[in-house]
Structures are given as C-alpha cells and as structure tokens.
Tab-separated table of C-alpha atoms in Angstrom:
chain	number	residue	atom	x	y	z
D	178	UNK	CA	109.039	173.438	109.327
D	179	UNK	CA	112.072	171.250	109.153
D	180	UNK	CA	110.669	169.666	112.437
D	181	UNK	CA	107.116	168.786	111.122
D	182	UNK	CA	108.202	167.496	107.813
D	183	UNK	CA	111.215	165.003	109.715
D	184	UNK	CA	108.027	164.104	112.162
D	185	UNK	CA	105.424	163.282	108.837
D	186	UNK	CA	108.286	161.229	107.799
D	187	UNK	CA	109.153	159.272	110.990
D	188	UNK	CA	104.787	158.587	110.648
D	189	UNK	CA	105.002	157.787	107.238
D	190	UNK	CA	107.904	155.300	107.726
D	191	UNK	CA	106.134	153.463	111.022
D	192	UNK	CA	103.112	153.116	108.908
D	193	UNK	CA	105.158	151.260	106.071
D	194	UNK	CA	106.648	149.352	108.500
D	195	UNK	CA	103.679	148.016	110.897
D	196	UNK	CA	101.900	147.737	107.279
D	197	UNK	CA	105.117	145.245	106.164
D	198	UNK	CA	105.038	143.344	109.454
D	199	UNK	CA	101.097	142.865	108.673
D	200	UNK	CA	101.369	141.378	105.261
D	201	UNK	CA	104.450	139.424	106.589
D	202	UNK	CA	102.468	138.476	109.713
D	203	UNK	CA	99.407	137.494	107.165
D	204	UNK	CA	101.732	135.590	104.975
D	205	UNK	CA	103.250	133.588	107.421
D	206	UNK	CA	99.430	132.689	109.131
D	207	UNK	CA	98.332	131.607	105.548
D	208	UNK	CA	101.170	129.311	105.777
D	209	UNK	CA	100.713	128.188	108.626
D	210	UNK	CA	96.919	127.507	108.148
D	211	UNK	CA	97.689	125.736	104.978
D	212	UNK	CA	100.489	123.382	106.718
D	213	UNK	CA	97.740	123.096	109.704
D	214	UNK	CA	95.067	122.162	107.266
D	215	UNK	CA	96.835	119.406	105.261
D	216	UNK	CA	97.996	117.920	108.358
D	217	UNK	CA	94.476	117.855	109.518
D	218	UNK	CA	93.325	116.653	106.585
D	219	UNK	CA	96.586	113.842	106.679
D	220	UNK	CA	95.442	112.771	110.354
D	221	UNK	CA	91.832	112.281	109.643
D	222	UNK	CA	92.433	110.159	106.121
D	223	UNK	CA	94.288	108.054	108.789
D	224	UNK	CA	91.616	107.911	111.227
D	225	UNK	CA	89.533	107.071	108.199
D	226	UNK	CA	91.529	104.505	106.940
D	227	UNK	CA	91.624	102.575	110.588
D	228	UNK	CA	87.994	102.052	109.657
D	229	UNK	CA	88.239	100.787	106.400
D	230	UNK	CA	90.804	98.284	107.130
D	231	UNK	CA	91.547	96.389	103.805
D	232	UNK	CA	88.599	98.007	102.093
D	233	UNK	CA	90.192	99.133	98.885
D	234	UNK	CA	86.935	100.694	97.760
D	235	UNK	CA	86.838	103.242	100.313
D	236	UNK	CA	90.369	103.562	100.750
D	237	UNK	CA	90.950	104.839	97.448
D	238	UNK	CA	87.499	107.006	97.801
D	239	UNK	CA	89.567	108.218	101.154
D	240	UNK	CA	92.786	108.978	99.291
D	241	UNK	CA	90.649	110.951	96.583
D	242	UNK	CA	88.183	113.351	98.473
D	243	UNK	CA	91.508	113.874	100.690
D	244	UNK	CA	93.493	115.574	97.695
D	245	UNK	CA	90.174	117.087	96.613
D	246	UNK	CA	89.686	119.148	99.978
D	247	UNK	CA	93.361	119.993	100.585
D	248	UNK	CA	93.335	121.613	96.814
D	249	UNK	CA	89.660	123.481	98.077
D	250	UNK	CA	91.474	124.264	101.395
D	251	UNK	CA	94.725	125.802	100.620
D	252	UNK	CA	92.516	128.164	97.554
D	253	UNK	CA	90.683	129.416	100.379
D	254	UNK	CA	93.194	130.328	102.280
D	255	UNK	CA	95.414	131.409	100.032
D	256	UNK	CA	92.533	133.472	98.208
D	257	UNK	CA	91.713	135.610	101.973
D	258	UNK	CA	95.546	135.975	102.018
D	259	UNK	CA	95.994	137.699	99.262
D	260	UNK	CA	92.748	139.983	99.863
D	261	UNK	CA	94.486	141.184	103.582
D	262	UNK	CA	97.913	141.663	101.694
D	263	UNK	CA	95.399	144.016	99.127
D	264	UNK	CA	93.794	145.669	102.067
D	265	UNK	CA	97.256	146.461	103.447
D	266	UNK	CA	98.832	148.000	100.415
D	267	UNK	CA	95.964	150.354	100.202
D	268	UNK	CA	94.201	148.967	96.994
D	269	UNK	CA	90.414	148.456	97.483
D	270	UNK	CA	88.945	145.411	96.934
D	271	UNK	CA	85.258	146.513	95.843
D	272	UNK	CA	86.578	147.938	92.427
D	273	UNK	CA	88.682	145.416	91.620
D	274	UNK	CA	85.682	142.974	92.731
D	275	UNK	CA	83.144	144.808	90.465
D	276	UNK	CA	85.711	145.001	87.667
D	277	UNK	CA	85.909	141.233	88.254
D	278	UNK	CA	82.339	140.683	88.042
D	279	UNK	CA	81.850	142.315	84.550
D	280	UNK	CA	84.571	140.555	83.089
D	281	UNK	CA	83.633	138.020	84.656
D	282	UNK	CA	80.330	138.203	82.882
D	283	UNK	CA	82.387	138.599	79.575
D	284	UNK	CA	84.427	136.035	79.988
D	285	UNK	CA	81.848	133.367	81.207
D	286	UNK	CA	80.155	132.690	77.715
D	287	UNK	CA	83.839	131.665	76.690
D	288	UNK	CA	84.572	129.393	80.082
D	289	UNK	CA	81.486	127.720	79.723
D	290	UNK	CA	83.161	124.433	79.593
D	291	UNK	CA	85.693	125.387	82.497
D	292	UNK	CA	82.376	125.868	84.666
D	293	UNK	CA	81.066	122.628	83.208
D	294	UNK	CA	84.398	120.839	84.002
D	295	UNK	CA	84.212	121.935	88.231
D	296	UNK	CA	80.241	121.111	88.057
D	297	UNK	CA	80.777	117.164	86.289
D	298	UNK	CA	83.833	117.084	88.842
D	299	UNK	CA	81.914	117.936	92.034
D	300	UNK	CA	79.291	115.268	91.193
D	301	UNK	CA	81.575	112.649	89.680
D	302	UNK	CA	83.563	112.925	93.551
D	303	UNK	CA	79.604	113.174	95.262
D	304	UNK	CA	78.493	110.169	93.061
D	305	UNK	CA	81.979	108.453	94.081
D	306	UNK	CA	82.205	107.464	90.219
D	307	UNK	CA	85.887	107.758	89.449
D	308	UNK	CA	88.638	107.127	92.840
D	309	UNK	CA	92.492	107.485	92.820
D	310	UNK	CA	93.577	103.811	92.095
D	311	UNK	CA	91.034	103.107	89.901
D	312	UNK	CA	91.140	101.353	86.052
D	313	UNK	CA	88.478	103.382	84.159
D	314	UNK	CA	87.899	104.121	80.696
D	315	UNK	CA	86.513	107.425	79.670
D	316	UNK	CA	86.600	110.139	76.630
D	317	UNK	CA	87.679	106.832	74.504
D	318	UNK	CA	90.873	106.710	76.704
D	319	UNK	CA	91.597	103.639	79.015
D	320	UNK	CA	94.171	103.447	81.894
D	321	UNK	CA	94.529	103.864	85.452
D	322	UNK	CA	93.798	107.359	87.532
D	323	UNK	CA	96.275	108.857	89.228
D	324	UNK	CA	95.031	112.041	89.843
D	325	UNK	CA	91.057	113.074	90.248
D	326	UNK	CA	90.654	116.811	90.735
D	327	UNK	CA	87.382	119.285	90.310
D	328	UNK	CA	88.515	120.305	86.706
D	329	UNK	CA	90.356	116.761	85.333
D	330	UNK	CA	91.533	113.295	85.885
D	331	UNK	CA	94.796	112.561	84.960
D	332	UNK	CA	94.638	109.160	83.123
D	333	UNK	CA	98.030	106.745	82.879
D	334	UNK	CA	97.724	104.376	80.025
D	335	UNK	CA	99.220	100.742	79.845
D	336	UNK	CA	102.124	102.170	77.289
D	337	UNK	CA	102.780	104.804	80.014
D	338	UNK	CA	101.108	107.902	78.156
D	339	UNK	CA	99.439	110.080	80.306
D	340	UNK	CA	96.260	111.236	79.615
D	341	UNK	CA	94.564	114.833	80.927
D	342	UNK	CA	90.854	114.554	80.397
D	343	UNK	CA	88.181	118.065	81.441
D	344	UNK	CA	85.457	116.956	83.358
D	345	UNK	CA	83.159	118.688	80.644
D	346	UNK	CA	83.893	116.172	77.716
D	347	UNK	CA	83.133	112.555	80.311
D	348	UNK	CA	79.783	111.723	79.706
D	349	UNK	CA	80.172	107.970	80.073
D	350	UNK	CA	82.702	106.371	82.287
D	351	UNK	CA	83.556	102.387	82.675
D	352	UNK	CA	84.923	101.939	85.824
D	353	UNK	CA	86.242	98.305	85.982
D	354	UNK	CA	87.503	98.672	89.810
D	355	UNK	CA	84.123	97.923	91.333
D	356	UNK	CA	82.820	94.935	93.464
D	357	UNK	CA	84.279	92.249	90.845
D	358	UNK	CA	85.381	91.616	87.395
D	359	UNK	CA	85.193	89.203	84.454
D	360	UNK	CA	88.780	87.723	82.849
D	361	UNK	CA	86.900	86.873	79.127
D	362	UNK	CA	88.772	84.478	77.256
D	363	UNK	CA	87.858	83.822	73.932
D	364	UNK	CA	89.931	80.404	72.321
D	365	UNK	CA	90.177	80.626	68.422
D	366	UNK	CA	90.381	76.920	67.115
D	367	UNK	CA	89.496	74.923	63.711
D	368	UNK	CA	86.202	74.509	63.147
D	369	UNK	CA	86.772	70.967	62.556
D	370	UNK	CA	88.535	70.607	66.147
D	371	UNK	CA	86.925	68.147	69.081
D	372	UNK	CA	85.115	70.951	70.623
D	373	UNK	CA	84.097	69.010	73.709
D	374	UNK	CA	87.414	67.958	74.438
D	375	UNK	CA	89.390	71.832	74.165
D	376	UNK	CA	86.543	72.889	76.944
D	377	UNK	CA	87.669	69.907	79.234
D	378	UNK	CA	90.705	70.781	78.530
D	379	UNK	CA	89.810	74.292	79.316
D	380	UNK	CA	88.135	73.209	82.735
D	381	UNK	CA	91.039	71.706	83.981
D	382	UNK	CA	93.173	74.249	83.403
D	383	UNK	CA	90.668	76.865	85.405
D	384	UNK	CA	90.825	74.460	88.306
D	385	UNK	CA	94.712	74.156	88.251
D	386	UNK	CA	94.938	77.892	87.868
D	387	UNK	CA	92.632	78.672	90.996
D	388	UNK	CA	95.291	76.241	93.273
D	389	UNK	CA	97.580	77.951	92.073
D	390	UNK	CA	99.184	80.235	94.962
D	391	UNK	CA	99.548	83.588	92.731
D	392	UNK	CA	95.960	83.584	91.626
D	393	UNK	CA	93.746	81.507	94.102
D	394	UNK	CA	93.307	84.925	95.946
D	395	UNK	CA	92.632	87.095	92.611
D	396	UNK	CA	89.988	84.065	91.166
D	397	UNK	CA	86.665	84.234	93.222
D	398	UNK	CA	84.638	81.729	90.974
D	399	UNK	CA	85.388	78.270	88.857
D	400	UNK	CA	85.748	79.107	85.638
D	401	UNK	CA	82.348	79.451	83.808
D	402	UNK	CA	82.116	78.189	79.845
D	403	UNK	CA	80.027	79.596	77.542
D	404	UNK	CA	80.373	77.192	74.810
D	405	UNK	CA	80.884	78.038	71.300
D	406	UNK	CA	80.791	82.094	70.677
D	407	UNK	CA	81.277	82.228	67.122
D	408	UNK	CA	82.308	80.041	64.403
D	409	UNK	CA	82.747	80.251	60.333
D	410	UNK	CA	83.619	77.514	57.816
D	411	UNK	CA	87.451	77.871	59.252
D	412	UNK	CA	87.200	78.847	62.262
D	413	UNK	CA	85.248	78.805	65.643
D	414	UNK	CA	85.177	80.711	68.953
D	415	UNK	CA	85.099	79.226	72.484
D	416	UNK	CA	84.107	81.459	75.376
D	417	UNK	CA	84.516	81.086	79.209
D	418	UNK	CA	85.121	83.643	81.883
D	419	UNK	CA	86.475	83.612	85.420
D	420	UNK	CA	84.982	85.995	87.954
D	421	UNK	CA	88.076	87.639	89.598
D	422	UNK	CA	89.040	91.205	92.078
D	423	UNK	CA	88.863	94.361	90.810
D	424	UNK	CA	91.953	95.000	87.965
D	425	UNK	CA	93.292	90.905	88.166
D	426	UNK	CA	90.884	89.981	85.158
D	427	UNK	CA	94.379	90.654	82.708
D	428	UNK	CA	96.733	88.954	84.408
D	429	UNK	CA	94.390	85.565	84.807
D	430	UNK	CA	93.674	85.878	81.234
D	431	UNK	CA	97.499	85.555	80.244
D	432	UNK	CA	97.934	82.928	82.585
D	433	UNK	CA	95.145	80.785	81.789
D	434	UNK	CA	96.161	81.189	78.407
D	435	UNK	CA	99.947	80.016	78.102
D	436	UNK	CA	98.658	76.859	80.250
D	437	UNK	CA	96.235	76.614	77.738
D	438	UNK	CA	98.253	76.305	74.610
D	439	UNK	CA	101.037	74.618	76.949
D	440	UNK	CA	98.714	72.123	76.974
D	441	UNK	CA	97.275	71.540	73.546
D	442	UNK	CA	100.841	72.091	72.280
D	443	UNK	CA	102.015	68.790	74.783
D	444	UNK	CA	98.891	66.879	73.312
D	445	UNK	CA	99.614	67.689	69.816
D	446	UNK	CA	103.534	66.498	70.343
D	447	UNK	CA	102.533	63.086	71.963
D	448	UNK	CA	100.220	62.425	69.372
C-alpha cells in the first residue's frame, strides 16, 4: 500500500513538474515571439523608411502603423499565452469562453463607445487621417500627436497639457500637417492710415523674410495680399498670407510680424 501511494505521488509530482516547465517553456516563447516581433516590426519601419527618404508624410504614417501593429502583435501573443498557461493548469477554456460571451453580451450595450472608439481608430489609421508627428485639432482640442492608438490619440498642447481623446467622440479632425500651409497675418491699423503704403511696406518685408536663411526653406510662395479684410470707423484690417511647410505657418507669422512693426516703428521715429 505504502508502495503504491509513494509511486501515485512520485506521478503526481512529475506531472506538476513537466506541467511547470510547460507554462515556463510557454512563457519564455511568448517572450521571445514578442521581442522577435517588435524587432521585425523595427527592421522593416527601417526598410520602409530607406524608401521614403525625406518624405515626412509617410515617415510619420511609417512611425504610426508601426506602434499600431506592435500593440496588435504583442495582444496576440500574449492573449494565446495565457490560454496554453490555462490549458496547463487544468482550467478549461470553453466555460470560461461561454461565460465570456454572455457577459460579454451584457456588457456590450454599456461599451458601446469602447467598440466605437477601436472601429473610428481602425479607419482613421486605414484613411491615414491622423500620423504620429502631426499638428491636428480635434474634439475642440488643438496640439501635436504623440501617440495614435486603436482606442485614442494622445494630444500635447502648446502650454504642454496633454490631451487623451476616444476615438468615439472625433467626428471632425483638422489636420494642418498636410501637403502645405497658410501663415495668415492679419495687420490692425487706423482707418485713416496710408493703406497702400503699410502693404508695400508689407511686401518688402515678405521678400526680405524669404532671403532670409531660417525661413527661405519653410516659405514656398511670395507673400500673397489680400487687401483690406475688415475695417470700422477706427479701425481697419489688412490681410496677406504666405504659403509655407507643414507646422512653419507660426513661426513665419511672428517673424514677419516684429519686422513688420520694426519697421513702421523706424518710419514713425524718423518722421
């Protein structure tokens, strides 16, 4: 008796054993895979890049999808992991799948919007409408993306604030990282000024600005003027606007700006 019950346990404890070599054997291969995957993923966002060159369009779009299908890849993996650990251990997956599905069914009239958030992501990456890099404004909140995943963006405003925004609530997004931009300048002067002078004035200063070695690259037109944009019994508008690269239409505004009153302010003193 003594002899059978020392053998069942000598059984019993080489079962628990091979069984913890498994699930350390499957924990170790999910790991691995994962480490394989994201330096997969790492050496064909380089290939990738090699083709785009300098294209900072699809270099960011690169950079995006990238983080998008490591996060997808390491879920998978991770998710089989665990269900070969379960499968180990003796707990069966069917009930706990079944159980999942009815509360899953419970649950999904309340995570309606969580659904909503990976279905707007998965287009929004398909569509290539928001990239990592990018200066967008969406859900009323404007700054530059630093993170684009299937259920937010993470949004990092000029004051610093960072902004996490679902998928579910962008419905309209300004993306002002594409192709080109405008740099808008509006000058606010007394109605009674010399109008026809300020926008020669104004001219010159666009042409001195584009020879300028910090913004000729950034300034891909002469500067185009509107004329007079609005104007009351004190005060009127003039408009103009450079065409400029992709996030450079703030900095030429401030630029063109201080020469701007630099130079009215120099007129005004020799007069």
């Amino acid at each position: 008796m003594n002899s059978f019950l020392n053998l069942a346990n000598h059984e019993n404890l080489a079962h628990y054993i091979q069984s913890g070599l498994r699930i350390i054997l499957v924990i170790i291969a999910a790991f691995v895979l994962i480490r394989l995957s994201q330096k997969a993923i790492s050496l064909l966002k380089g290939r990738l890049r090699l083709h785009a060159q300098q294209n900072l369009e699809e270099l960011k779009r690169i950079e995006t999808l990238g983080r998008v299908i490591g996060y997808i890849a390491s879920t998978v993996i991770g998710g089989i992991a665990v269900v070969e650990v379960l499968h180990e251990l003796g707990i069966s997956i069917a009930p706990i799948l079944a159980a999942a599905g009815i509360v899953g069914v419970a649950v999904g009239f309340g995570a309606q919007s969580l659904v909503k958030d990976y279905f707007n992501g998965l287009v929004m990456l398909l569509e290539n409408q928001i990239r990592q890099g990018d200066s967008i404004e969406a859900a009323g909140k404007k700054g530059t993306v630093e993170e684009v995943t299937l259920r937010h963006i993470r949004l990092r405003d000029y004051e610093g604030s960072v902004h996490f925004i679902p998928n579910s609530v962008i419905t309209t997004v300004s993306n002002m990282s594409r192709g080109f931009a405008y740099a808008v300048i509006d000058i606010k002067v007394p109605v009674n000024s010399d109008f026809n002078h300020i926008m020669e004035v104004m001219q010159k200063i666009g042409e001195e600005l584009r020879q300028d070695d910090a913004f000729k690259d950034k300034i891909t037109s002469e500067l185009e003027i509107a004329g007079v944009e609005q104007m009351d019994h004190e005060t009127a508008v003039l408009r103009g606007r450079f065409q400029v690269q992709p996030q450079a239409q703030s900095g030429v505004r401030r630029a063109f700006m201080l020469r701007l009153k630099n130079a009215l302010s120099t007129e005004v003193e020799a007069a």
